[in-house]
């Protein structure tokens, strides 16, 4: 088969690779229907995460079951499936507690920009749909496997409630999906922080009520101004830098909550400042599996359309162009078709 | 009148002071029924917080209304009252959201180890009871004004739920009251971390089911052992050091919560570690006012008896002995009678 391999920063190639095989009896192999490039894939591409040796890329996927290991129950070849970027047995104590992305048997996906993919913990990870959904739903289902599930967790961790005010920090695909989540959870006011016209437009389309272009302490001041001097009930931090975290914490009212889903890079939180702020904080890799059945339903009924974050569609073999377009901000997110 | 004044580390004197006066129309003056020494009073006494000039001490109190300012509604001289260490108007947006200890008009109490005390924001701060409660309830009501309210907030912020497992880090008066709170909120298992026999006994008396004497990573390992390798649902951090915070975070299961109520001294939280832990975190000066009516009821019906944390009773004029006894751990908490 063929798939993407990163050799060095800026150097992603589409190559012939060994077909994936069942390695454990709990594995399945899927044939990729659609996959994509994630904002986090740009970290190694930009040289900000090390690339010590060539390795496959990609962790988002929907596809067709091709083969299942002998311990995989409830799945059969031909089924259309979607799963999370973090696999889970869906039965360990952490899974039962709803934190499948901390499953005792978790394996992070990392080879999905390819024609075929091995899925560990297949029975606990993959969610099926009745028959094969119309192809127009595939982008939305693909978004569920990471960015929509992650945006949903940001809103959940930030405890968005009906009638509340939510701020979304970050206008990447996750931030845009976080707007969808805040809207679905009933936030009355949704303030998206964005400086890019196309992303602002999508945020408004997804339910944002206000756009703030200021950043840092100016951004905080603007949020305070929009919330009667008090701060927002919920802030969804979808970036992961020290500045975005500070902005999130300072924009939240006492007793409010920050949900943070951008992987923190050089972020330290001062204990005393957090203490006196009364702000609640929860983050992490999103437990997408917890939300998947509900999100699949929302996509297939047309209630949400997170697939709109894909503003570039390429044949899988042009995967390198997808990285380039996203790196240069010519695209929010690139969808890849095998 | 007479009251306690700290002049330098280790030097608390009982002196003649000006009688407090109504300074704002929202003030009240109370005659102290009982007051006490707080663990946090030991910070300046030990020279760990600066003492730049002589100043009064104390922030816990129950008493009798002596005089009210012209804007104080609902209070009249002679009433028996209890209030929080943080005063609040109980009507600003933060108060309405239940975070009265972040009230826009907040003033922290700091002159309560005295015969008379001025209470700012009196109408919003003071909670009355029907008539004068029997004197045996006074210690419990006094505990409500800080340590019991703070322990309750620790349990609330850590989201203790019926049937859950709670760990209490810290065996001071707040930690012991946190055990009471966890018990009242229905925790099935309550693990108190303590090395002192008298405090262990009180923790067990208050509802702790297990005692852990190990600290640091050994303490964490013991908690993991007691929770099937998973960690606790809720951890109540009642100390405020870098070590106790680390211990709390590491003892919590993914998706669990830490409530932290010890004022952090030199505590920095690593963003990436917090991220991958999936632990939720909320702290702060407890919004005692939110809980006071309920806590007063629990004390007066005999349902809880946080007054047991007072294992030393002194005449107010011997206040300095109270500091010494607590500093030397001869007493958990010293009650002072004018």
PDB file of N, CA and C in Angstrom, chain A residues 93-94 97 99 101-102 104 106 108 153 159 229-231 233 245 253-257 260-272 274-287, chain B residues 93-94 97 99 101-102 104 106 108 153 159 229-231 233 245 253-257 260-272 274-287:
ATOM      1  N   UNK A  93     -11.094   0.805  33.949  1.00  0.00           N
ATOM      2  CA  UNK A  93     -11.689   1.790  34.866  1.00  0.00           C
ATOM      3  C   UNK A  93     -11.693   3.218  34.318  1.00  0.00           C
ATOM      4  N   UNK A  94     -10.635   3.617  33.626  1.00  0.00           N
ATOM      5  CA  UNK A  94     -10.606   4.987  33.089  1.00  0.00           C
ATOM      6  C   UNK A  94     -11.647   5.149  31.981  1.00  0.00           C
ATOM      7  N   UNK A  97     -14.977   5.460  33.489  1.00  0.00           N
ATOM      8  CA  UNK A  97     -15.120   6.819  34.029  1.00  0.00           C
ATOM      9  C   UNK A  97     -15.251   7.876  32.931  1.00  0.00           C
ATOM     10  N   UNK A  99     -12.971   8.523  30.495  1.00  0.00           N
ATOM     11  CA  UNK A  99     -11.697   9.079  30.018  1.00  0.00           C
ATOM     12  C   UNK A  99     -10.951   8.034  29.185  1.00  0.00           C
ATOM     13  N   UNK A 101      -9.425   8.286  26.563  1.00  0.00           N
ATOM     14  CA  UNK A 101      -8.124   8.698  26.033  1.00  0.00           C
ATOM     15  C   UNK A 101      -7.020   8.523  27.081  1.00  0.00           C
ATOM     16  N   UNK A 102      -7.369   7.948  28.225  1.00  0.00           N
ATOM     17  CA  UNK A 102      -6.371   7.566  29.231  1.00  0.00           C
ATOM     18  C   UNK A 102      -6.512   6.073  29.527  1.00  0.00           C
ATOM     19  N   UNK A 104      -6.134   2.204  29.979  1.00  0.00           N
ATOM     20  CA  UNK A 104      -4.946   1.463  30.412  1.00  0.00           C
ATOM     21  C   UNK A 104      -4.260   0.780  29.225  1.00  0.00           C
ATOM     22  N   UNK A 106      -4.388   2.164  26.098  1.00  0.00           N
ATOM     23  CA  UNK A 106      -4.342   3.178  25.042  1.00  0.00           C
ATOM     24  C   UNK A 106      -3.137   3.042  24.120  1.00  0.00           C
ATOM     25  N   UNK A 108      -1.855   5.551  20.844  1.00  0.00           N
ATOM     26  CA  UNK A 108      -2.192   6.685  19.980  1.00  0.00           C
ATOM     27  C   UNK A 108      -2.026   6.270  18.521  1.00  0.00           C
ATOM     28  N   UNK A 153     -14.874  18.205  23.848  1.00  0.00           N
ATOM     29  CA  UNK A 153     -14.274  18.025  25.174  1.00  0.00           C
ATOM     30  C   UNK A 153     -13.901  19.379  25.776  1.00  0.00           C
ATOM     31  N   UNK A 159     -17.225  23.280  31.085  1.00  0.00           N
ATOM     32  CA  UNK A 159     -18.570  23.251  31.676  1.00  0.00           C
ATOM     33  C   UNK A 159     -19.520  24.280  31.067  1.00  0.00           C
ATOM     34  N   UNK A 229     -17.388  43.432  32.636  1.00  0.00           N
ATOM     35  CA  UNK A 229     -16.261  43.544  33.567  1.00  0.00           C
ATOM     36  C   UNK A 229     -15.969  42.287  34.352  1.00  0.00           C
ATOM     37  N   UNK A 230     -16.734  41.251  34.119  1.00  0.00           N
ATOM     38  CA  UNK A 230     -16.711  40.073  34.993  1.00  0.00           C
ATOM     39  C   UNK A 230     -15.839  38.943  34.459  1.00  0.00           C
ATOM     40  N   UNK A 231     -15.841  38.741  33.148  1.00  0.00           N
ATOM     41  CA  UNK A 231     -15.172  37.573  32.565  1.00  0.00           C
ATOM     42  C   UNK A 231     -16.202  36.546  32.133  1.00  0.00           C
ATOM     43  N   UNK A 233     -18.000  32.770  31.577  1.00  0.00           N
ATOM     44  CA  UNK A 233     -18.271  31.566  32.382  1.00  0.00           C
ATOM     45  C   UNK A 233     -17.322  30.436  31.986  1.00  0.00           C
ATOM     46  N   UNK A 245      -2.769  30.280  27.110  1.00  0.00           N
ATOM     47  CA  UNK A 245      -3.255  29.806  28.409  1.00  0.00           C
ATOM     48  C   UNK A 245      -3.475  30.971  29.368  1.00  0.00           C
ATOM     49  N   UNK A 253     -14.283  34.280  34.484  1.00  0.00           N
ATOM     50  CA  UNK A 253     -14.777  34.883  35.730  1.00  0.00           C
ATOM     51  C   UNK A 253     -14.436  33.978  36.919  1.00  0.00           C
ATOM     52  N   UNK A 254     -14.362  34.552  38.109  1.00  0.00           N
ATOM     53  CA  UNK A 254     -14.181  33.722  39.300  1.00  0.00           C
ATOM     54  C   UNK A 254     -15.277  32.651  39.350  1.00  0.00           C
ATOM     55  N   UNK A 255     -14.854  31.421  39.541  1.00  0.00           N
ATOM     56  CA  UNK A 255     -15.825  30.320  39.569  1.00  0.00           C
ATOM     57  C   UNK A 255     -16.102  29.735  38.200  1.00  0.00           C
ATOM     58  N   UNK A 256     -15.599  30.393  37.149  1.00  0.00           N
ATOM     59  CA  UNK A 256     -15.755  29.862  35.802  1.00  0.00           C
ATOM     60  C   UNK A 256     -14.731  28.775  35.525  1.00  0.00           C
ATOM     61  N   UNK A 257     -14.733  28.279  34.284  1.00  0.00           N
ATOM     62  CA  UNK A 257     -13.883  27.135  33.958  1.00  0.00           C
ATOM     63  C   UNK A 257     -13.145  27.314  32.643  1.00  0.00           C
ATOM     64  N   UNK A 260      -8.855  23.081  28.477  1.00  0.00           N
ATOM     65  CA  UNK A 260      -7.700  23.317  27.582  1.00  0.00           C
ATOM     66  C   UNK A 260      -7.339  22.052  26.820  1.00  0.00           C
ATOM     67  N   UNK A 261      -7.318  22.184  25.493  1.00  0.00           N
ATOM     68  CA  UNK A 261      -7.127  21.023  24.633  1.00  0.00           C
ATOM     69  C   UNK A 261      -5.959  21.163  23.663  1.00  0.00           C
ATOM     70  N   UNK A 262      -5.357  22.355  23.627  1.00  0.00           N
ATOM     71  CA  UNK A 262      -4.110  22.493  22.870  1.00  0.00           C
ATOM     72  C   UNK A 262      -3.001  21.877  23.712  1.00  0.00           C
ATOM     73  N   UNK A 263      -2.211  20.972  23.116  1.00  0.00           N
ATOM     74  CA  UNK A 263      -1.123  20.351  23.897  1.00  0.00           C
ATOM     75  C   UNK A 263      -0.176  21.450  24.378  1.00  0.00           C
ATOM     76  N   UNK A 264      -0.023  21.613  25.710  1.00  0.00           N
ATOM     77  CA  UNK A 264       0.772  22.736  26.221  1.00  0.00           C
ATOM     78  C   UNK A 264       2.246  22.618  25.856  1.00  0.00           C
ATOM     79  N   UNK A 265       2.783  23.671  25.312  1.00  0.00           N
ATOM     80  CA  UNK A 265       4.212  23.765  25.010  1.00  0.00           C
ATOM     81  C   UNK A 265       4.776  24.877  25.894  1.00  0.00           C
ATOM     82  N   UNK A 266       5.623  24.501  26.862  1.00  0.00           N
ATOM     83  CA  UNK A 266       6.241  25.472  27.784  1.00  0.00           C
ATOM     84  C   UNK A 266       5.209  26.290  28.543  1.00  0.00           C
ATOM     85  N   UNK A 267       4.223  25.614  29.105  1.00  0.00           N
ATOM     86  CA  UNK A 267       3.201  26.303  29.892  1.00  0.00           C
ATOM     87  C   UNK A 267       3.383  25.929  31.362  1.00  0.00           C
ATOM     88  N   UNK A 268       3.572  26.936  32.219  1.00  0.00           N
ATOM     89  CA  UNK A 268       3.591  26.714  33.669  1.00  0.00           C
ATOM     90  C   UNK A 268       2.516  27.607  34.274  1.00  0.00           C
ATOM     91  N   UNK A 269       1.764  27.058  35.212  1.00  0.00           N
ATOM     92  CA  UNK A 269       0.661  27.804  35.810  1.00  0.00           C
ATOM     93  C   UNK A 269       1.053  28.146  37.244  1.00  0.00           C
ATOM     94  N   UNK A 270       0.961  29.438  37.583  1.00  0.00           N
ATOM     95  CA  UNK A 270       1.313  29.859  38.933  1.00  0.00           C
ATOM     96  C   UNK A 270       0.197  29.467  39.914  1.00  0.00           C
ATOM     97  N   UNK A 271       0.583  28.689  40.924  1.00  0.00           N
ATOM     98  CA  UNK A 271      -0.404  28.159  41.871  1.00  0.00           C
ATOM     99  C   UNK A 271      -1.176  29.243  42.593  1.00  0.00           C
ATOM    100  N   UNK A 272      -0.464  30.280  43.034  1.00  0.00           N
ATOM    101  CA  UNK A 272      -1.142  31.317  43.804  1.00  0.00           C
ATOM    102  C   UNK A 272      -2.099  32.134  42.928  1.00  0.00           C
ATOM    103  N   UNK A 274      -3.637  31.023  40.225  1.00  0.00           N
ATOM    104  CA  UNK A 274      -4.801  30.162  39.954  1.00  0.00           C
ATOM    105  C   UNK A 274      -5.716  30.115  41.175  1.00  0.00           C
ATOM    106  N   UNK A 275      -5.101  30.048  42.352  1.00  0.00           N
ATOM    107  CA  UNK A 275      -5.843  29.999  43.613  1.00  0.00           C
ATOM    108  C   UNK A 275      -6.779  31.206  43.730  1.00  0.00           C
ATOM    109  N   UNK A 276      -6.212  32.392  43.635  1.00  0.00           N
ATOM    110  CA  UNK A 276      -7.028  33.588  43.867  1.00  0.00           C
ATOM    111  C   UNK A 276      -8.011  33.862  42.725  1.00  0.00           C
ATOM    112  N   UNK A 277      -7.795  33.234  41.579  1.00  0.00           N
ATOM    113  CA  UNK A 277      -8.721  33.432  40.453  1.00  0.00           C
ATOM    114  C   UNK A 277     -10.017  32.656  40.622  1.00  0.00           C
ATOM    115  N   UNK A 278     -10.000  31.598  41.450  1.00  0.00           N
ATOM    116  CA  UNK A 278     -11.166  30.718  41.605  1.00  0.00           C
ATOM    117  C   UNK A 278     -11.561  30.020  40.307  1.00  0.00           C
ATOM    118  N   UNK A 279     -10.663  30.010  39.326  1.00  0.00           N
ATOM    119  CA  UNK A 279     -10.994  29.385  38.040  1.00  0.00           C
ATOM    120  C   UNK A 279     -10.725  27.883  38.099  1.00  0.00           C
ATOM    121  N   UNK A 280     -11.636  27.106  37.564  1.00  0.00           N
ATOM    122  CA  UNK A 280     -11.464  25.664  37.442  1.00  0.00           C
ATOM    123  C   UNK A 280     -10.799  25.340  36.112  1.00  0.00           C
ATOM    124  N   UNK A 281     -10.003  24.286  36.116  1.00  0.00           N
ATOM    125  CA  UNK A 281      -9.146  23.991  34.971  1.00  0.00           C
ATOM    126  C   UNK A 281      -9.150  22.492  34.726  1.00  0.00           C
ATOM    127  N   UNK A 282      -9.439  22.095  33.480  1.00  0.00           N
ATOM    128  CA  UNK A 282      -9.262  20.686  33.118  1.00  0.00           C
ATOM    129  C   UNK A 282      -8.872  20.610  31.651  1.00  0.00           C
ATOM    130  N   UNK A 283      -7.917  19.754  31.337  1.00  0.00           N
ATOM    131  CA  UNK A 283      -7.506  19.598  29.957  1.00  0.00           C
ATOM    132  C   UNK A 283      -7.209  18.166  29.622  1.00  0.00           C
ATOM    133  N   UNK A 284      -6.475  18.001  28.533  1.00  0.00           N
ATOM    134  CA  UNK A 284      -6.045  16.661  28.159  1.00  0.00           C
ATOM    135  C   UNK A 284      -6.409  16.286  26.747  1.00  0.00           C
ATOM    136  N   UNK A 285      -5.843  15.157  26.299  1.00  0.00           N
ATOM    137  CA  UNK A 285      -6.270  14.591  25.019  1.00  0.00           C
ATOM    138  C   UNK A 285      -7.745  14.215  25.165  1.00  0.00           C
ATOM    139  N   UNK A 286      -8.566  14.660  24.250  1.00  0.00           N
ATOM    140  CA  UNK A 286     -10.020  14.486  24.401  1.00  0.00           C
ATOM    141  C   UNK A 286     -10.421  13.010  24.426  1.00  0.00           C
ATOM    142  N   UNK A 287     -11.315  12.656  25.340  1.00  0.00           N
ATOM    143  CA  UNK A 287     -11.880  11.305  25.340  1.00  0.00           C
ATOM    144  C   UNK A 287     -12.951  11.195  24.242  1.00  0.00           C
TER     145      UNK A 287
ATOM    146  N   UNK B  93     -22.182  40.208  41.047  1.00  0.00           N
ATOM    147  CA  UNK B  93     -22.222  39.037  40.145  1.00  0.00           C
ATOM    148  C   UNK B  93     -21.428  37.835  40.673  1.00  0.00           C
ATOM    149  N   UNK B  94     -20.273  38.070  41.277  1.00  0.00           N
ATOM    150  CA  UNK B  94     -19.484  36.941  41.787  1.00  0.00           C
ATOM    151  C   UNK B  94     -20.207  36.267  42.953  1.00  0.00           C
ATOM    152  N   UNK B  97     -22.968  34.206  41.670  1.00  0.00           N
ATOM    153  CA  UNK B  97     -22.410  32.966  41.113  1.00  0.00           C
ATOM    154  C   UNK B  97     -21.882  32.025  42.190  1.00  0.00           C
ATOM    155  N   UNK B  99     -19.458  32.726  44.462  1.00  0.00           N
ATOM    156  CA  UNK B  99     -18.060  32.940  44.838  1.00  0.00           C
ATOM    157  C   UNK B  99     -17.922  34.239  45.636  1.00  0.00           C
ATOM    158  N   UNK B 101     -16.314  34.886  48.175  1.00  0.00           N
ATOM    159  CA  UNK B 101     -14.961  35.239  48.601  1.00  0.00           C
ATOM    160  C   UNK B 101     -14.192  35.951  47.494  1.00  0.00           C
ATOM    161  N   UNK B 102     -14.863  36.234  46.383  1.00  0.00           N
ATOM    162  CA  UNK B 102     -14.301  37.061  45.321  1.00  0.00           C
ATOM    163  C   UNK B 102     -15.226  38.251  45.059  1.00  0.00           C
ATOM    164  N   UNK B 104     -16.993  41.716  44.673  1.00  0.00           N
ATOM    165  CA  UNK B 104     -16.404  42.966  44.179  1.00  0.00           C
ATOM    166  C   UNK B 104     -16.114  43.929  45.333  1.00  0.00           C
ATOM    167  N   UNK B 106     -15.301  42.750  48.433  1.00  0.00           N
ATOM    168  CA  UNK B 106     -14.650  41.933  49.465  1.00  0.00           C
ATOM    169  C   UNK B 106     -13.636  42.712  50.309  1.00  0.00           C
ATOM    170  N   UNK B 108     -11.015  41.315  53.441  1.00  0.00           N
ATOM    171  CA  UNK B 108     -10.637  40.195  54.300  1.00  0.00           C
ATOM    172  C   UNK B 108     -10.622  40.654  55.753  1.00  0.00           C
ATOM    173  N   UNK B 153     -15.482  23.633  51.024  1.00  0.00           N
ATOM    174  CA  UNK B 153     -15.157  24.075  49.668  1.00  0.00           C
ATOM    175  C   UNK B 153     -14.157  23.124  49.013  1.00  0.00           C
ATOM    176  N   UNK B 159     -15.242  17.959  43.850  1.00  0.00           N
ATOM    177  CA  UNK B 159     -16.427  17.250  43.347  1.00  0.00           C
ATOM    178  C   UNK B 159     -16.640  15.882  43.997  1.00  0.00           C
ATOM    179  N   UNK B 229      -4.786   0.753  41.945  1.00  0.00           N
ATOM    180  CA  UNK B 229      -3.832   1.241  40.951  1.00  0.00           C
ATOM    181  C   UNK B 229      -4.309   2.456  40.178  1.00  0.00           C
ATOM    182  N   UNK B 230      -5.487   2.937  40.471  1.00  0.00           N
ATOM    183  CA  UNK B 230      -6.153   3.937  39.623  1.00  0.00           C
ATOM    184  C   UNK B 230      -5.986   5.363  40.119  1.00  0.00           C
ATOM    185  N   UNK B 231      -5.986   5.548  41.421  1.00  0.00           N
ATOM    186  CA  UNK B 231      -6.001   6.903  41.982  1.00  0.00           C
ATOM    187  C   UNK B 231      -7.387   7.241  42.492  1.00  0.00           C
ATOM    188  N   UNK B 233     -10.886   9.497  43.233  1.00  0.00           N
ATOM    189  CA  UNK B 233     -11.801  10.355  42.473  1.00  0.00           C
ATOM    190  C   UNK B 233     -11.580  11.824  42.825  1.00  0.00           C
ATOM    191  N   UNK B 245       0.937  19.780  46.768  1.00  0.00           N
ATOM    192  CA  UNK B 245       0.196  19.901  45.510  1.00  0.00           C
ATOM    193  C   UNK B 245       0.579  18.778  44.553  1.00  0.00           C
ATOM    194  N   UNK B 253      -7.129  10.131  40.094  1.00  0.00           N
ATOM    195  CA  UNK B 253      -7.315   9.344  38.863  1.00  0.00           C
ATOM    196  C   UNK B 253      -7.584  10.264  37.667  1.00  0.00           C
ATOM    197  N   UNK B 254      -7.297   9.793  36.456  1.00  0.00           N
ATOM    198  CA  UNK B 254      -7.667  10.575  35.271  1.00  0.00           C
ATOM    199  C   UNK B 254      -9.166  10.909  35.309  1.00  0.00           C
ATOM    200  N   UNK B 255      -9.473  12.161  35.116  1.00  0.00           N
ATOM    201  CA  UNK B 255     -10.873  12.578  35.171  1.00  0.00           C
ATOM    202  C   UNK B 255     -11.321  12.949  36.566  1.00  0.00           C
ATOM    203  N   UNK B 256     -10.482  12.677  37.569  1.00  0.00           N
ATOM    204  CA  UNK B 256     -10.810  13.070  38.934  1.00  0.00           C
ATOM    205  C   UNK B 256     -10.507  14.541  39.161  1.00  0.00           C
ATOM    206  N   UNK B 257     -10.682  14.988  40.408  1.00  0.00           N
ATOM    207  CA  UNK B 257     -10.552  16.405  40.704  1.00  0.00           C
ATOM    208  C   UNK B 257      -9.751  16.677  41.962  1.00  0.00           C
ATOM    209  N   UNK B 260      -8.109  22.616  45.919  1.00  0.00           N
ATOM    210  CA  UNK B 260      -6.953  23.054  46.732  1.00  0.00           C
ATOM    211  C   UNK B 260      -7.278  24.329  47.500  1.00  0.00           C
ATOM    212  N   UNK B 261      -7.089  24.241  48.827  1.00  0.00           N
ATOM    213  CA  UNK B 261      -7.494  25.344  49.696  1.00  0.00           C
ATOM    214  C   UNK B 261      -6.364  25.859  50.581  1.00  0.00           C
ATOM    215  N   UNK B 262      -5.222  25.173  50.560  1.00  0.00           N
ATOM    216  CA  UNK B 262      -4.055  25.738  51.235  1.00  0.00           C
ATOM    217  C   UNK B 262      -3.496  26.829  50.342  1.00  0.00           C
ATOM    218  N   UNK B 263      -3.271  28.025  50.895  1.00  0.00           N
ATOM    219  CA  UNK B 263      -2.743  29.115  50.062  1.00  0.00           C
ATOM    220  C   UNK B 263      -1.384  28.675  49.501  1.00  0.00           C
ATOM    221  N   UNK B 264      -1.254  28.601  48.157  1.00  0.00           N
ATOM    222  CA  UNK B 264      -0.017  28.063  47.579  1.00  0.00           C
ATOM    223  C   UNK B 264       1.186  28.959  47.854  1.00  0.00           C
ATOM    224  N   UNK B 265       2.235  28.355  48.341  1.00  0.00           N
ATOM    225  CA  UNK B 265       3.506  29.049  48.546  1.00  0.00           C
ATOM    226  C   UNK B 265       4.523  28.394  47.602  1.00  0.00           C
ATOM    227  N   UNK B 266       4.964  29.148  46.596  1.00  0.00           N
ATOM    228  CA  UNK B 266       5.952  28.637  45.619  1.00  0.00           C
ATOM    229  C   UNK B 266       5.465  27.380  44.909  1.00  0.00           C
ATOM    230  N   UNK B 267       4.245  27.406  44.421  1.00  0.00           N
ATOM    231  CA  UNK B 267       3.690  26.272  43.685  1.00  0.00           C
ATOM    232  C   UNK B 267       3.554  26.659  42.222  1.00  0.00           C
ATOM    233  N   UNK B 268       4.179  25.892  41.327  1.00  0.00           N
ATOM    234  CA  UNK B 268       3.989  26.068  39.883  1.00  0.00           C
ATOM    235  C   UNK B 268       3.521  24.728  39.327  1.00  0.00           C
ATOM    236  N   UNK B 269       2.535  24.774  38.457  1.00  0.00           N
ATOM    237  CA  UNK B 269       1.961  23.543  37.915  1.00  0.00           C
ATOM    238  C   UNK B 269       2.377  23.433  36.448  1.00  0.00           C
ATOM    239  N   UNK B 270       2.961  22.299  36.102  1.00  0.00           N
ATOM    240  CA  UNK B 270       3.402  22.098  34.721  1.00  0.00           C
ATOM    241  C   UNK B 270       2.192  21.821  33.829  1.00  0.00           C
ATOM    242  N   UNK B 271       2.044  22.648  32.802  1.00  0.00           N
ATOM    243  CA  UNK B 271       0.867  22.558  31.942  1.00  0.00           C
ATOM    244  C   UNK B 271       0.740  21.210  31.240  1.00  0.00           C
ATOM    245  N   UNK B 272       1.857  20.698  30.743  1.00  0.00           N
ATOM    246  CA  UNK B 272       1.787  19.451  29.992  1.00  0.00           C
ATOM    247  C   UNK B 272       1.466  18.262  30.918  1.00  0.00           C
ATOM    248  N   UNK B 274      -0.245  18.442  33.726  1.00  0.00           N
ATOM    249  CA  UNK B 274      -1.663  18.560  34.089  1.00  0.00           C
ATOM    250  C   UNK B 274      -2.541  18.085  32.934  1.00  0.00           C
ATOM    251  N   UNK B 275      -2.144  18.456  31.722  1.00  0.00           N
ATOM    252  CA  UNK B 275      -2.875  18.079  30.511  1.00  0.00           C
ATOM    253  C   UNK B 275      -3.027  16.556  30.430  1.00  0.00           C
ATOM    254  N   UNK B 276      -1.904  15.849  30.466  1.00  0.00           N
ATOM    255  CA  UNK B 276      -1.971  14.401  30.269  1.00  0.00           C
ATOM    256  C   UNK B 276      -2.575  13.664  31.466  1.00  0.00           C
ATOM    257  N   UNK B 277      -2.662  14.333  32.606  1.00  0.00           N
ATOM    258  CA  UNK B 277      -3.268  13.691  33.790  1.00  0.00           C
ATOM    259  C   UNK B 277      -4.794  13.659  33.705  1.00  0.00           C
ATOM    260  N   UNK B 278      -5.385  14.561  32.900  1.00  0.00           N
ATOM    261  CA  UNK B 278      -6.847  14.679  32.842  1.00  0.00           C
ATOM    262  C   UNK B 278      -7.467  15.082  34.180  1.00  0.00           C
ATOM    263  N   UNK B 279      -6.653  15.587  35.091  1.00  0.00           N
ATOM    264  CA  UNK B 279      -7.182  15.967  36.409  1.00  0.00           C
ATOM    265  C   UNK B 279      -7.762  17.384  36.357  1.00  0.00           C
ATOM    266  N   UNK B 280      -8.901  17.566  36.962  1.00  0.00           N
ATOM    267  CA  UNK B 280      -9.517  18.883  37.101  1.00  0.00           C
ATOM    268  C   UNK B 280      -9.039  19.530  38.385  1.00  0.00           C
ATOM    269  N   UNK B 281      -8.933  20.844  38.357  1.00  0.00           N
ATOM    270  CA  UNK B 281      -8.287  21.571  39.442  1.00  0.00           C
ATOM    271  C   UNK B 281      -9.077  22.847  39.715  1.00  0.00           C
ATOM    272  N   UNK B 282      -9.447  23.052  40.998  1.00  0.00           N
ATOM    273  CA  UNK B 282     -10.025  24.350  41.373  1.00  0.00           C
ATOM    274  C   UNK B 282      -9.640  24.639  42.807  1.00  0.00           C
ATOM    275  N   UNK B 283      -9.273  25.871  43.074  1.00  0.00           N
ATOM    276  CA  UNK B 283      -8.918  26.244  44.430  1.00  0.00           C
ATOM    277  C   UNK B 283      -9.406  27.626  44.765  1.00  0.00           C
ATOM    278  N   UNK B 284      -8.810  28.172  45.817  1.00  0.00           N
ATOM    279  CA  UNK B 284      -9.126  29.546  46.187  1.00  0.00           C
ATOM    280  C   UNK B 284      -9.547  29.697  47.625  1.00  0.00           C
ATOM    281  N   UNK B 285      -9.629  30.965  48.062  1.00  0.00           N
ATOM    282  CA  UNK B 285     -10.210  31.240  49.375  1.00  0.00           C
ATOM    283  C   UNK B 285     -11.670  30.779  49.331  1.00  0.00           C
ATOM    284  N   UNK B 286     -12.063  29.971  50.286  1.00  0.00           N
ATOM    285  CA  UNK B 286     -13.393  29.352  50.233  1.00  0.00           C
ATOM    286  C   UNK B 286     -14.519  30.379  50.255  1.00  0.00           C
ATOM    287  N   UNK B 287     -15.513  30.185  49.409  1.00  0.00           N
ATOM    288  CA  UNK B 287     -16.713  31.040  49.477  1.00  0.00           C
ATOM    289  C   UNK B 287     -17.603  30.575  50.634  1.00  0.00           C
TER     290      UNK B 287
END
